Amino acid sequence: MKFVTCPSLGRRALSEFTYGGRLEKEPDQESVSEKAWTDYVFYRNGAPQTLKEWWYHRPTGIWFLFERNTLTDRITQVEFANRGIENEA
Amino acid sequence: MPLRLLKYAWKKSEDEPRFFPDETPLKKAYDVVIIGGGGHGMACAYYLAKEHGITNVAVLEQGYIGGGNTGRNTTIVRSNYLTSEGVKFYDESLKLFEDLSDDFDLNIFYSTRGHFTLAHTDSAMRTMRWRAEVNKHHGIDSEVVDVETIQKEVPYMDMSCNGQHPVMGALYHAPGSVARHDAVAWGYARGAQQRGVEIHQKTRVTDIKTKGGKVVGVETDRGFVEAKKVISMVAGSTPRITEMLEIETPIEIFPLQACVTEPVKPFMDTIVVSGSLHVYVSQSSRGELVMGASVDPAELHSTRSTLDFVEGLTDQMMDLFPFTSRLKIMRQWAGMSDITPDFAPIMGKTDVEGFYLDAGWGTWGFKATPVSGKTMAYTVANDTPHELIKPFSLSRYADFKLVGEKGAASVGH
C-alpha cells in the first residue's frame, strides 16, 4: 500500500484519497475564445511529467495539491489546496 | 486450417518453417512507417499490403510483436455498444474476426461464448434497454434478459450477490466472443510480411521529423528512416509520440489491471460483466478465470501491478461467485490505457501532413483490431478518412462533437 505524508494529517494511506485531476489555470470565462476554452477543457500534453494534482482526502473532506511524477508515481510535495488554517483566519 | 494439418501429417520431416524470417537491416526509405507492432499496427500493415497494394511499409516496434496491450487485454470481442457510431464500427470488427482463422491459415481460437452485462439497479436496467434498442436497430443480436434466464445460463452465480446488490436483469449479446490475442497479432504480422511488409522489433522511434508541416521521416535508435507517411498505433504510448510533433490530445494514460486464477474444470462458457461492480470474467480454454476491473484511479505511465487492485476485484468477484474464495490468483499484470473523455477512439488525419493517428483505445482496443487496421489502411492509402471512422477525428472535441460511448468496458458511468 502506498502512503503519503500530509500537513496536519501525517502519514495516510493513498487509498483514503480520491484523484481530482491535474491543476490547470482556468481561462477567464468572459473573454476566452472558443479555441482557448477547448484547449483548456480537452487538449493537453499527456506525456509523462511532473504535475500538480488535486487529491481529496475523504475521511476529513480536505482537498490537497500533490506534486507527482506520472512516470515514477513519486509524490514530491503535498500542500493544502486552500492553504488550510492560514487562509481561514 | 484442416488442409494445413493434413499437409503437415503427410510430411516426412517435422520441422516447421520459422514463423517470422530473420531480422534485416532498416532500408533508407519507406512509403509508410507504422509505429507500434501490436494488433492494430500489424492489421494496418496487412490491409495496406493486401487491399491497397502498398508494400514498401515498415512496422517499427520498440519491444516485441504483440508485447504491449495486445498481449495484456482480456480478449473479449463484442459489438453491443451504446452509440450508433460505436455499434457500426465494432460490428464490422466482429464480422472480420469471424473469418480471421481462415484468412491467416492460423487458429486464433475464436470462440463465441455469449456475453451478459449484468444490471443491479434500475438505472443500469434502463441503460441495458437503451443499448438493446440501439443494437437491434443496427441488426445486432442483443436483448434484455430476466434473472431466470441468467441463472439458467450461469448456474454458479449468486444472483443476490451476497444480498448486497441483487441482479435485476442483463443485456445478453449472443455473438460475444473470446479469441487468442497473441495469435491475432501474429497472424496479421505473418500475412503482412508474406506480402512484403518489413517488421522491425526492438526498434524505438525517438523523434518524428517534419519539413514545412509535412512528415519526412522518423529518427530511431537504429538511425534515421525516410517516410512519406507515418502512422502512430502505440496505444498507451500515444502522448509520447504526439509530444514529438507538439500535437495536443485529450488522452490521459491510466493503468488497467487484470489477473487470472489457477485453472479449474470448465464451469462457465459465457462472459459475465458487471458495470456496477466494475468486474468482468470469462473462463479461458485452459480453465483459468480471466478477470478484470476498472482502470486505476490516477493517471500513470506504468505497467506495475498493485495489491489494492486484487483486493478490490476479488471482493466483488466473491459476491458474484462465492466459490471463487477457494481459488488462488496465479498472475496479475497491467497495461497502459489511453483514455479519452468520451470513451471512443481517436482515428484519422492530423494537422501535420502525412501523420496519422490511431489512438485513444483505452479499454476497448483489442475488439477493434481488424476494423481499425482496415479503416486506417484505407485512410492512409487514400489520404481521406474512412466512412466508419469519420466520427472519431481528433478535432471532434474542438467542434464539441463528442461521441459519448458509455458501452465501453470497465469505465465508471
Short mmCIF file of C-alpha atoms in Angstrom, two decimals:
data_model
loop_
_atom_site.label_atom_id
_atom_site.label_comp_id
_atom_site.label_asym_id
_atom_site.label_seq_id
_atom_site.Cartn_x
_atom_site.Cartn_y
_atom_site.Cartn_z
CA MET A 1 0.00 0.00 0.00
CA LYS A 2 1.20 3.49 -0.81
CA PHE A 3 1.43 6.15 1.90
CA VAL A 4 1.65 9.90 1.68
CA THR A 5 2.65 12.37 4.39
CA CYS A 6 0.32 15.37 4.59
CA PRO A 7 0.40 18.57 6.62
CA SER A 8 -1.72 18.20 9.82
CA LEU A 9 -2.81 14.61 8.95
CA GLY A 10 0.59 12.93 8.96
CA ARG A 11 1.16 9.63 7.16
CA ARG A 12 -2.03 8.43 5.42
CA ALA A 13 -2.78 5.55 3.03
CA LEU A 14 -3.21 6.77 -0.54
CA SER A 15 -6.39 4.66 -0.77
CA GLU A 16 -8.06 7.26 1.52
CA PHE A 17 -7.72 9.82 -1.28
CA THR A 18 -9.73 10.44 -4.43
CA TYR A 19 -7.92 11.71 -7.50
CA GLY A 20 -9.24 15.02 -8.78
CA GLY A 21 -7.25 15.52 -11.98
CA ARG A 22 -4.46 17.89 -12.86
CA LEU A 23 -4.30 21.51 -11.69
CA GLU A 24 -4.74 23.82 -14.65
CA LYS A 25 -5.33 27.53 -14.81
CA GLU A 26 -8.91 28.17 -15.89
CA PRO A 27 -9.16 30.91 -18.53
CA ASP A 28 -11.38 33.89 -17.82
CA GLN A 29 -14.85 32.75 -18.92
CA GLU A 30 -15.94 36.21 -20.08
CA SER A 31 -13.10 36.86 -22.50
CA VAL A 32 -11.97 33.35 -23.50
CA SER A 33 -12.09 32.32 -27.17
CA GLU A 34 -13.75 29.05 -28.12
CA LYS A 35 -10.43 27.54 -29.13
CA ALA A 36 -8.71 28.53 -25.90
CA TRP A 37 -11.64 27.05 -23.97
CA THR A 38 -11.50 23.65 -25.75
CA ASP A 39 -7.72 23.69 -25.31
CA TYR A 40 -8.26 24.13 -21.59
CA VAL A 41 -11.05 21.55 -21.30
CA PHE A 42 -9.75 18.82 -23.65
CA TYR A 43 -6.37 19.21 -25.30
CA ARG A 44 -3.22 18.66 -23.29
CA ASN A 45 0.22 17.11 -23.33
CA GLY A 46 -0.35 13.68 -21.80
CA ALA A 47 3.30 12.58 -21.86
CA PRO A 48 4.97 11.57 -18.58
CA GLN A 49 5.82 14.62 -16.49
CA THR A 50 5.67 16.13 -13.02
CA LEU A 51 2.23 17.61 -12.38
CA LYS A 52 0.33 19.48 -9.71
CA GLU A 53 -2.81 17.47 -8.98
CA TRP A 54 -5.97 17.71 -6.92
CA TRP A 55 -6.37 14.94 -4.33
CA TYR A 56 -9.34 14.76 -1.94
CA HIS A 57 -8.93 13.17 1.49
CA ARG A 58 -12.34 11.52 2.02
CA PRO A 59 -12.31 10.96 5.80
CA THR A 60 -11.61 14.64 6.56
CA GLY A 61 -13.03 16.27 3.44
CA ILE A 62 -9.82 18.21 2.77
CA TRP A 63 -8.54 18.97 -0.73
CA PHE A 64 -4.77 18.73 -1.19
CA LEU A 65 -2.43 19.60 -4.04
CA PHE A 66 0.16 16.91 -4.71
CA GLU A 67 3.20 17.38 -6.88
CA ARG A 68 3.52 13.96 -8.51
CA ASN A 69 5.51 12.44 -11.36
CA THR A 70 3.24 10.45 -13.69
CA LEU A 71 6.05 8.13 -14.77
CA THR A 72 7.54 7.16 -11.39
CA ASP A 73 4.38 7.77 -9.29
CA ARG A 74 6.56 9.61 -6.72
CA ILE A 75 4.84 12.35 -4.74
CA THR A 76 7.38 15.08 -4.06
CA GLN A 77 5.28 17.83 -2.47
CA VAL A 78 1.98 17.97 -0.57
CA GLU A 79 0.14 21.13 0.39
CA PHE A 80 -3.37 22.24 1.35
CA ALA A 81 -5.34 23.29 -1.71
CA ASN A 82 -6.76 26.26 0.20
CA ARG A 83 -3.64 26.77 2.35
CA GLY A 84 -5.67 25.46 5.31
CA ILE A 85 -5.91 27.34 8.55
CA GLU A 86 -3.80 30.30 7.33
CA ASN A 87 -6.48 31.11 4.81
CA GLU A 88 -9.41 30.72 7.14
CA ALA A 89 -8.16 33.26 9.67
CA MET B 1 -6.66 -25.00 -41.18
CA PRO B 2 -7.59 -28.67 -41.80
CA LEU B 3 -5.74 -28.63 -45.13
CA ARG B 4 -2.55 -27.37 -43.48
CA LEU B 5 -2.83 -30.00 -40.78
CA LEU B 6 -3.23 -32.73 -43.41
CA LYS B 7 -0.22 -31.49 -45.37
CA TYR B 8 1.80 -31.49 -42.18
CA ALA B 9 0.72 -35.02 -41.32
CA TRP B 10 1.92 -36.40 -44.69
CA LYS B 11 5.30 -34.65 -44.48
CA LYS B 12 8.32 -36.82 -43.65
CA SER B 13 10.21 -34.17 -41.67
CA GLU B 14 8.84 -32.49 -38.59
CA ASP B 15 10.43 -29.06 -38.77
CA GLU B 16 8.02 -26.20 -39.07
CA PRO B 17 9.29 -23.21 -41.05
CA ARG B 18 10.16 -20.16 -38.93
CA PHE B 19 7.06 -18.10 -38.27
CA PHE B 20 8.90 -14.83 -38.88
CA PRO B 21 12.06 -14.59 -41.02
CA ASP B 22 15.30 -13.27 -39.55
CA GLU B 23 15.84 -9.58 -38.96
CA THR B 24 17.01 -7.43 -41.90
CA PRO B 25 18.76 -4.03 -41.78
CA LEU B 26 16.48 -0.98 -42.00
CA LYS B 27 16.05 0.41 -45.50
CA LYS B 28 16.79 4.08 -46.23
CA ALA B 29 13.22 4.99 -47.11
CA TYR B 30 9.68 3.64 -46.89
CA ASP B 31 6.34 4.81 -48.25
CA VAL B 32 4.68 4.19 -44.89
CA VAL B 33 6.15 3.74 -41.42
CA ILE B 34 3.86 2.30 -38.77
CA ILE B 35 4.94 2.99 -35.19
CA GLY B 36 3.86 0.12 -32.94
CA GLY B 37 3.84 -3.60 -33.71
CA GLY B 38 0.74 -4.63 -31.82
CA GLY B 39 -2.50 -5.96 -33.26
CA HIS B 40 -3.56 -2.59 -34.72
CA GLY B 41 -0.19 -1.87 -36.35
CA MET B 42 0.05 -5.35 -37.84
CA ALA B 43 -3.53 -5.28 -39.06
CA CYS B 44 -2.96 -1.92 -40.73
CA ALA B 45 0.19 -3.20 -42.44
CA TYR B 46 -1.69 -6.33 -43.55
CA TYR B 47 -4.59 -4.42 -45.14
CA LEU B 48 -2.24 -1.81 -46.68
CA ALA B 49 -0.46 -4.63 -48.49
CA LYS B 50 -3.48 -6.84 -49.20
CA GLU B 51 -6.14 -4.33 -50.18
CA HIS B 52 -4.20 -1.28 -51.32
CA GLY B 53 -1.04 -2.82 -52.79
CA ILE B 54 1.22 -0.66 -50.61
CA THR B 55 4.06 -2.97 -49.58
CA ASN B 56 7.00 -0.62 -49.04
CA VAL B 57 5.99 -0.46 -45.39
CA ALA B 58 7.97 -0.82 -42.16
CA VAL B 59 6.43 -1.59 -38.79
CA LEU B 60 8.71 -0.31 -36.01
CA GLU B 61 8.18 -1.85 -32.58
CA GLN B 62 10.18 -0.84 -29.50
CA GLY B 63 9.61 -4.22 -27.80
CA TYR B 64 8.37 -7.38 -29.44
CA ILE B 65 5.31 -8.21 -31.59
CA GLY B 66 2.11 -8.03 -29.55
CA GLY B 67 4.03 -7.37 -26.34
CA GLY B 68 2.08 -4.27 -25.37
CA ASN B 69 -1.64 -4.01 -24.79
CA THR B 70 -2.35 -6.66 -27.45
CA GLY B 71 -0.96 -9.25 -25.07
CA ARG B 72 -2.43 -7.66 -21.92
CA ASN B 73 -6.15 -7.43 -22.59
CA THR B 74 -8.81 -9.93 -21.53
CA THR B 75 -9.51 -10.95 -25.19
CA ILE B 76 -13.24 -10.14 -25.28
CA VAL B 77 -14.83 -9.30 -28.64
CA ARG B 78 -18.33 -7.80 -28.79
CA SER B 79 -20.32 -5.09 -30.52
CA ASN B 80 -23.17 -4.23 -28.12
CA TYR B 81 -22.13 -0.62 -27.68
CA LEU B 82 -24.37 2.36 -27.00
CA THR B 83 -23.83 4.89 -29.77
CA SER B 84 -24.64 4.30 -33.43
CA GLU B 85 -21.06 5.20 -34.37
CA GLY B 86 -19.67 2.65 -31.92
CA VAL B 87 -22.11 -0.13 -32.80
CA LYS B 88 -21.49 0.10 -36.55
CA PHE B 89 -17.74 0.21 -36.07
CA TYR B 90 -17.42 -2.69 -33.63
CA ASP B 91 -19.90 -4.84 -35.54
CA GLU B 92 -17.71 -4.60 -38.64
CA SER B 93 -14.81 -5.70 -36.45
CA LEU B 94 -16.70 -8.69 -35.11
CA LYS B 95 -17.55 -9.85 -38.63
CA LEU B 96 -13.89 -9.59 -39.64
CA PHE B 97 -12.84 -11.54 -36.53
CA GLU B 98 -15.05 -14.48 -37.50
CA ASP B 99 -13.08 -15.08 -40.73
CA LEU B 100 -9.59 -14.41 -39.42
CA SER B 101 -8.58 -18.04 -38.76
CA ASP B 102 -9.29 -18.88 -42.40
CA ASP B 103 -7.66 -15.69 -43.73
CA PHE B 104 -4.46 -16.38 -41.78
CA ASP B 105 -4.49 -20.17 -42.05
CA LEU B 106 -3.79 -19.94 -38.32
CA ASN B 107 -6.08 -20.86 -35.46
CA ILE B 108 -6.88 -17.74 -33.44
CA PHE B 109 -9.09 -19.81 -31.10
CA TYR B 110 -12.09 -17.61 -31.83
CA SER B 111 -14.80 -18.88 -29.52
CA THR B 112 -18.34 -17.49 -29.44
CA ARG B 113 -19.48 -17.54 -25.82
CA GLY B 114 -22.42 -15.21 -25.27
CA HIS B 115 -21.95 -12.09 -23.21
CA PHE B 116 -24.00 -11.00 -20.16
CA THR B 117 -23.78 -7.43 -18.90
CA LEU B 118 -25.46 -7.56 -15.51
CA ALA B 119 -27.66 -4.80 -14.14
CA HIS B 120 -28.03 -4.36 -10.39
CA THR B 121 -30.00 -1.12 -10.33
CA ASP B 122 -32.99 0.45 -12.06
CA SER B 123 -30.78 2.94 -13.83
CA ALA B 124 -28.50 0.16 -15.09
CA MET B 125 -31.60 -1.71 -16.37
CA ARG B 126 -32.64 1.44 -18.23
CA THR B 127 -29.22 1.67 -19.88
CA MET B 128 -29.43 -2.02 -20.86
CA ARG B 129 -32.83 -1.46 -22.55
CA TRP B 130 -31.42 1.59 -24.30
CA ARG B 131 -28.38 -0.35 -25.52
CA ALA B 132 -30.55 -3.29 -26.64
CA GLU B 133 -32.75 -0.97 -28.72
CA VAL B 134 -29.79 0.80 -30.35
CA ASN B 135 -28.22 -2.61 -31.07
CA LYS B 136 -31.40 -4.09 -32.55
CA HIS B 137 -31.84 -1.02 -34.72
CA HIS B 138 -28.46 -1.83 -36.27
CA GLY B 139 -29.32 -5.51 -36.67
CA ILE B 140 -27.17 -6.72 -33.80
CA ASP B 141 -28.16 -9.74 -31.75
CA SER B 142 -28.70 -8.10 -28.38
CA GLU B 143 -31.56 -8.34 -25.88
CA VAL B 144 -32.52 -7.71 -22.27
CA VAL B 145 -32.99 -10.96 -20.35
CA ASP B 146 -34.52 -11.67 -16.95
CA VAL B 147 -32.96 -13.18 -13.84
CA GLU B 148 -34.22 -16.74 -14.54
CA THR B 149 -32.53 -16.80 -17.95
CA ILE B 150 -29.24 -15.64 -16.48
CA GLN B 151 -29.42 -18.16 -13.66
CA LYS B 152 -30.04 -20.96 -16.16
CA GLU B 153 -27.02 -19.99 -18.26
CA VAL B 154 -24.69 -19.19 -15.36
CA PRO B 155 -25.84 -21.59 -12.61
CA TYR B 156 -22.89 -20.97 -10.28
CA MET B 157 -23.56 -17.27 -9.93
CA ASP B 158 -25.12 -15.90 -6.74
CA MET B 159 -27.95 -13.81 -8.17
CA SER B 160 -28.37 -11.90 -4.90
CA CYS B 161 -24.64 -11.00 -4.87
CA ASN B 162 -24.40 -11.95 -1.22
CA GLY B 163 -27.57 -9.96 -0.61
CA GLN B 164 -25.68 -6.76 -1.37
CA HIS B 165 -26.60 -5.89 -4.96
CA PRO B 166 -29.18 -8.37 -6.36
CA VAL B 167 -29.02 -8.90 -10.13
CA MET B 168 -32.16 -7.44 -11.75
CA GLY B 169 -31.51 -8.49 -15.34
CA ALA B 170 -28.88 -8.33 -18.02
CA LEU B 171 -28.10 -7.31 -21.54
CA TYR B 172 -27.40 -10.53 -23.44
CA HIS B 173 -25.25 -10.40 -26.55
CA ALA B 174 -25.02 -13.87 -28.15
CA PRO B 175 -22.11 -13.08 -30.55
CA GLY B 176 -19.84 -12.01 -27.66
CA SER B 177 -16.61 -13.97 -28.05
CA VAL B 178 -13.06 -14.51 -26.89
CA ALA B 179 -10.01 -15.02 -29.11
CA ARG B 180 -6.34 -15.74 -28.59
CA HIS B 181 -4.90 -12.22 -28.64
CA ASP B 182 -1.28 -13.12 -29.48
CA ALA B 183 -2.41 -15.20 -32.45
CA VAL B 184 -4.31 -12.23 -33.88
CA ALA B 185 -1.12 -10.12 -33.88
CA TRP B 186 0.99 -13.00 -35.19
CA GLY B 187 -1.48 -13.84 -37.94
CA TYR B 188 -1.63 -10.25 -39.18
CA ALA B 189 2.15 -9.89 -38.88
CA ARG B 190 2.88 -13.04 -40.88
CA GLY B 191 0.27 -12.12 -43.50
CA ALA B 192 1.78 -8.65 -43.85
CA GLN B 193 5.31 -9.98 -44.03
CA GLN B 194 4.43 -12.54 -46.71
CA ARG B 195 3.18 -9.62 -48.79
CA GLY B 196 6.43 -7.68 -48.47
CA VAL B 197 6.00 -5.59 -45.30
CA GLU B 198 9.08 -5.32 -43.04
CA ILE B 199 8.69 -5.77 -39.31
CA HIS B 200 11.47 -4.43 -37.10
CA GLN B 201 11.27 -5.38 -33.46
CA LYS B 202 13.41 -3.74 -30.74
CA THR B 203 13.42 -0.55 -32.83
CA ARG B 204 12.33 2.51 -30.89
CA VAL B 205 11.20 5.69 -32.62
CA THR B 206 12.84 8.62 -30.82
CA ASP B 207 11.63 11.52 -32.97
CA ILE B 208 9.46 12.34 -35.97
CA LYS B 209 10.98 14.79 -38.46
CA THR B 210 8.91 17.29 -40.41
CA LYS B 211 9.68 19.85 -43.10
CA GLY B 212 7.24 22.64 -43.86
CA GLY B 213 4.46 20.98 -41.85
CA LYS B 214 4.91 17.67 -43.63
CA VAL B 215 6.35 14.42 -42.31
CA VAL B 216 9.70 13.45 -43.86
CA GLY B 217 10.83 10.57 -41.68
CA VAL B 218 11.46 9.12 -38.25
CA GLU B 219 14.55 9.05 -36.07
CA THR B 220 15.08 5.65 -34.43
CA ASP B 221 17.68 4.13 -32.14
CA ARG B 222 18.92 2.35 -35.28
CA GLY B 223 19.26 5.53 -37.36
CA PHE B 224 17.12 7.84 -39.48
CA VAL B 225 14.49 6.43 -41.86
CA GLU B 226 12.76 8.46 -44.56
CA ALA B 227 8.98 8.06 -44.72
CA LYS B 228 6.25 9.76 -46.72
CA LYS B 229 3.58 8.77 -44.21
CA VAL B 230 3.81 7.89 -40.53
CA ILE B 231 1.05 6.24 -38.52
CA SER B 232 1.11 6.11 -34.73
CA MET B 233 -0.57 2.93 -33.42
CA VAL B 234 1.01 2.73 -30.00
CA ALA B 235 -1.92 2.69 -27.55
CA GLY B 236 -0.57 3.67 -24.10
CA SER B 237 2.49 5.42 -25.54
CA THR B 238 0.47 7.81 -27.72
CA PRO B 239 1.21 11.00 -25.71
CA ARG B 240 4.96 10.33 -26.01
CA ILE B 241 4.60 10.15 -29.81
CA THR B 242 2.30 13.16 -30.19
CA GLU B 243 4.66 15.18 -27.97
CA MET B 244 7.33 14.77 -30.69
CA LEU B 245 5.10 16.76 -33.07
CA GLU B 246 3.70 19.07 -30.39
CA ILE B 247 0.20 17.76 -31.06
CA GLU B 248 -2.07 18.05 -28.04
CA THR B 249 -4.78 15.41 -27.48
CA PRO B 250 -7.34 14.75 -24.74
CA ILE B 251 -5.65 11.41 -23.99
CA GLU B 252 -4.60 10.60 -20.45
CA ILE B 253 -2.88 7.34 -19.55
CA PHE B 254 -4.37 5.16 -16.81
CA PRO B 255 -3.14 1.66 -15.94
CA LEU B 256 -5.70 -1.12 -16.47
CA GLN B 257 -5.03 -4.26 -14.48
CA ALA B 258 -6.17 -7.85 -14.93
CA CYS B 259 -5.44 -11.23 -13.40
CA VAL B 260 -6.06 -14.95 -13.81
CA THR B 261 -6.77 -17.68 -11.29
CA GLU B 262 -5.36 -21.17 -11.26
CA PRO B 263 -7.08 -23.41 -13.85
CA VAL B 264 -10.26 -25.24 -12.84
CA LYS B 265 -12.66 -27.56 -14.68
CA PRO B 266 -14.88 -25.79 -17.23
CA PHE B 267 -17.99 -24.47 -15.48
CA MET B 268 -18.77 -21.23 -17.28
CA ASP B 269 -18.87 -20.84 -21.05
CA THR B 270 -20.31 -17.31 -21.07
CA ILE B 271 -18.64 -13.96 -20.45
CA VAL B 272 -20.04 -12.13 -17.43
CA VAL B 273 -19.64 -8.40 -16.93
CA SER B 274 -20.96 -6.20 -14.17
CA GLY B 275 -20.65 -2.49 -14.78
CA SER B 276 -21.89 -1.63 -11.30
CA LEU B 277 -19.39 -3.93 -9.59
CA HIS B 278 -16.66 -2.99 -12.10
CA VAL B 279 -15.71 -6.60 -12.82
CA TYR B 280 -15.70 -8.87 -15.82
CA VAL B 281 -14.85 -12.54 -16.02
CA SER B 282 -14.59 -15.36 -18.55
CA GLN B 283 -13.09 -18.82 -18.36
CA SER B 284 -10.21 -19.40 -20.75
CA SER B 285 -9.82 -22.59 -22.77
CA ARG B 286 -7.14 -23.59 -20.25
CA GLY B 287 -9.67 -23.28 -17.42
CA GLU B 288 -8.31 -20.13 -15.81
CA LEU B 289 -10.72 -17.40 -14.82
CA VAL B 290 -9.61 -14.26 -16.64
CA MET B 291 -10.74 -11.26 -14.60
CA GLY B 292 -10.52 -7.53 -14.99
CA ALA B 293 -11.85 -4.42 -13.29
CA SER B 294 -11.86 -0.69 -13.91
CA VAL B 295 -8.80 1.43 -14.60
CA ASP B 296 -6.58 2.62 -11.76
CA PRO B 297 -7.71 5.82 -10.01
CA ALA B 298 -5.00 8.19 -11.23
CA GLU B 299 -3.02 8.99 -14.37
CA LEU B 300 0.18 6.91 -14.53
CA HIS B 301 2.56 5.75 -17.26
CA SER B 302 3.41 2.40 -15.76
CA THR B 303 2.55 -1.29 -16.03
CA ARG B 304 3.07 -2.03 -12.36
CA SER B 305 0.57 -4.22 -10.50
CA THR B 306 -0.98 -3.43 -7.13
CA LEU B 307 -2.43 -5.42 -4.25
CA ASP B 308 -5.21 -2.81 -3.95
CA PHE B 309 -6.50 -3.96 -7.35
CA VAL B 310 -6.61 -7.68 -6.49
CA GLU B 311 -8.25 -6.97 -3.13
CA GLY B 312 -10.95 -4.81 -4.71
CA LEU B 313 -11.59 -7.18 -7.59
CA THR B 314 -11.76 -10.39 -5.56
CA ASP B 315 -14.06 -8.73 -3.03
CA GLN B 316 -16.60 -8.12 -5.82
CA MET B 317 -15.92 -11.45 -7.52
CA MET B 318 -16.69 -13.40 -4.36
CA ASP B 319 -20.07 -11.67 -4.17
CA LEU B 320 -20.85 -12.91 -7.69
CA PHE B 321 -19.21 -16.34 -7.48
CA PRO B 322 -18.85 -17.28 -3.79
CA PHE B 323 -16.86 -20.47 -4.51
CA THR B 324 -14.02 -18.42 -6.01
CA SER B 325 -12.88 -17.73 -2.44
CA ARG B 326 -11.15 -21.13 -2.68
CA LEU B 327 -9.23 -20.21 -5.86
CA LYS B 328 -5.73 -18.79 -5.96
CA ILE B 329 -4.72 -15.87 -8.14
CA MET B 330 -1.97 -17.10 -10.40
CA ARG B 331 -0.82 -14.00 -12.28
CA GLN B 332 -1.63 -10.34 -12.46
CA TRP B 333 -0.45 -7.68 -14.87
CA ALA B 334 -1.29 -4.22 -16.20
CA GLY B 335 -1.43 -2.34 -19.46
CA MET B 336 -1.41 1.40 -20.12
CA SER B 337 -4.78 2.57 -21.45
CA ASP B 338 -5.07 5.81 -23.38
CA ILE B 339 -8.38 7.07 -22.06
CA THR B 340 -10.38 9.75 -23.89
CA PRO B 341 -13.10 11.93 -22.30
CA ASP B 342 -15.87 10.27 -24.37
CA PHE B 343 -14.57 6.68 -24.21
CA ALA B 344 -14.29 6.50 -28.00
CA PRO B 345 -11.09 6.22 -30.05
CA ILE B 346 -9.25 8.99 -31.92
CA MET B 347 -8.55 7.97 -35.50
CA GLY B 348 -7.58 9.58 -38.77
CA LYS B 349 -5.61 12.53 -40.06
CA THR B 350 -3.91 15.23 -38.00
CA ASP B 351 -2.82 18.82 -38.63
CA VAL B 352 0.63 17.53 -39.64
CA GLU B 353 0.50 16.35 -43.24
CA GLY B 354 1.43 12.69 -43.56
CA PHE B 355 0.97 11.93 -39.85
CA TYR B 356 -1.98 9.71 -38.93
CA LEU B 357 -3.23 8.81 -35.50
CA ASP B 358 -4.87 5.60 -34.29
CA ALA B 359 -5.18 6.15 -30.57
CA GLY B 360 -7.45 6.59 -27.60
CA TRP B 361 -8.06 2.85 -27.43
CA GLY B 362 -8.44 2.89 -23.66
CA THR B 363 -10.02 -0.36 -22.54
CA TRP B 364 -11.69 -1.19 -25.87
CA GLY B 365 -8.80 -1.72 -28.29
CA PHE B 366 -8.49 -5.48 -28.80
CA LYS B 367 -12.00 -5.99 -30.16
CA ALA B 368 -11.37 -3.27 -32.73
CA THR B 369 -8.11 -4.73 -34.06
CA PRO B 370 -9.33 -5.87 -37.51
CA VAL B 371 -11.58 -2.92 -38.27
CA SER B 372 -9.12 -0.32 -37.04
CA GLY B 373 -6.40 -1.85 -39.23
CA LYS B 374 -8.70 -1.94 -42.20
CA THR B 375 -10.11 1.57 -41.87
CA MET B 376 -6.72 3.12 -41.07
CA ALA B 377 -5.19 1.39 -44.10
CA TYR B 378 -7.97 2.90 -46.23
CA THR B 379 -7.44 6.32 -44.61
CA VAL B 380 -3.69 6.28 -45.23
CA ALA B 381 -3.90 4.88 -48.77
CA ASN B 382 -6.50 7.44 -49.88
CA ASP B 383 -5.47 10.28 -47.54
CA THR B 384 -9.11 10.67 -46.59
CA PRO B 385 -10.85 9.23 -43.51
CA HIS B 386 -12.87 6.03 -43.96
CA GLU B 387 -16.64 6.49 -43.54
CA LEU B 388 -16.71 4.40 -40.34
CA ILE B 389 -14.06 6.46 -38.54
CA LYS B 390 -15.22 9.96 -39.51
CA PRO B 391 -16.92 10.47 -36.12
CA PHE B 392 -13.65 9.64 -34.31
CA SER B 393 -11.47 12.52 -35.55
CA LEU B 394 -9.06 14.35 -33.24
CA SER B 395 -10.79 17.64 -33.99
CA ARG B 396 -14.20 16.48 -32.71
CA TYR B 397 -13.50 17.89 -29.24
CA ALA B 398 -12.83 21.37 -30.62
CA ASP B 399 -16.15 21.11 -32.50
CA PHE B 400 -17.94 19.85 -29.36
CA LYS B 401 -18.98 16.70 -31.26
CA LEU B 402 -18.14 14.11 -28.63
CA VAL B 403 -19.23 10.51 -29.19
CA GLY B 404 -20.30 9.68 -25.61
CA GLU B 405 -19.63 5.95 -25.76
CA LYS B 406 -20.86 4.60 -22.46
CA GLY B 407 -20.86 0.98 -23.61
CA ALA B 408 -17.10 0.72 -23.07
CA ALA B 409 -15.88 -1.85 -20.61
CA SER B 410 -14.69 -1.08 -17.11
CA VAL B 411 -15.28 2.61 -17.10
CA GLY B 412 -17.38 4.13 -14.37
CA HIS B 413 -20.58 5.73 -15.61
#
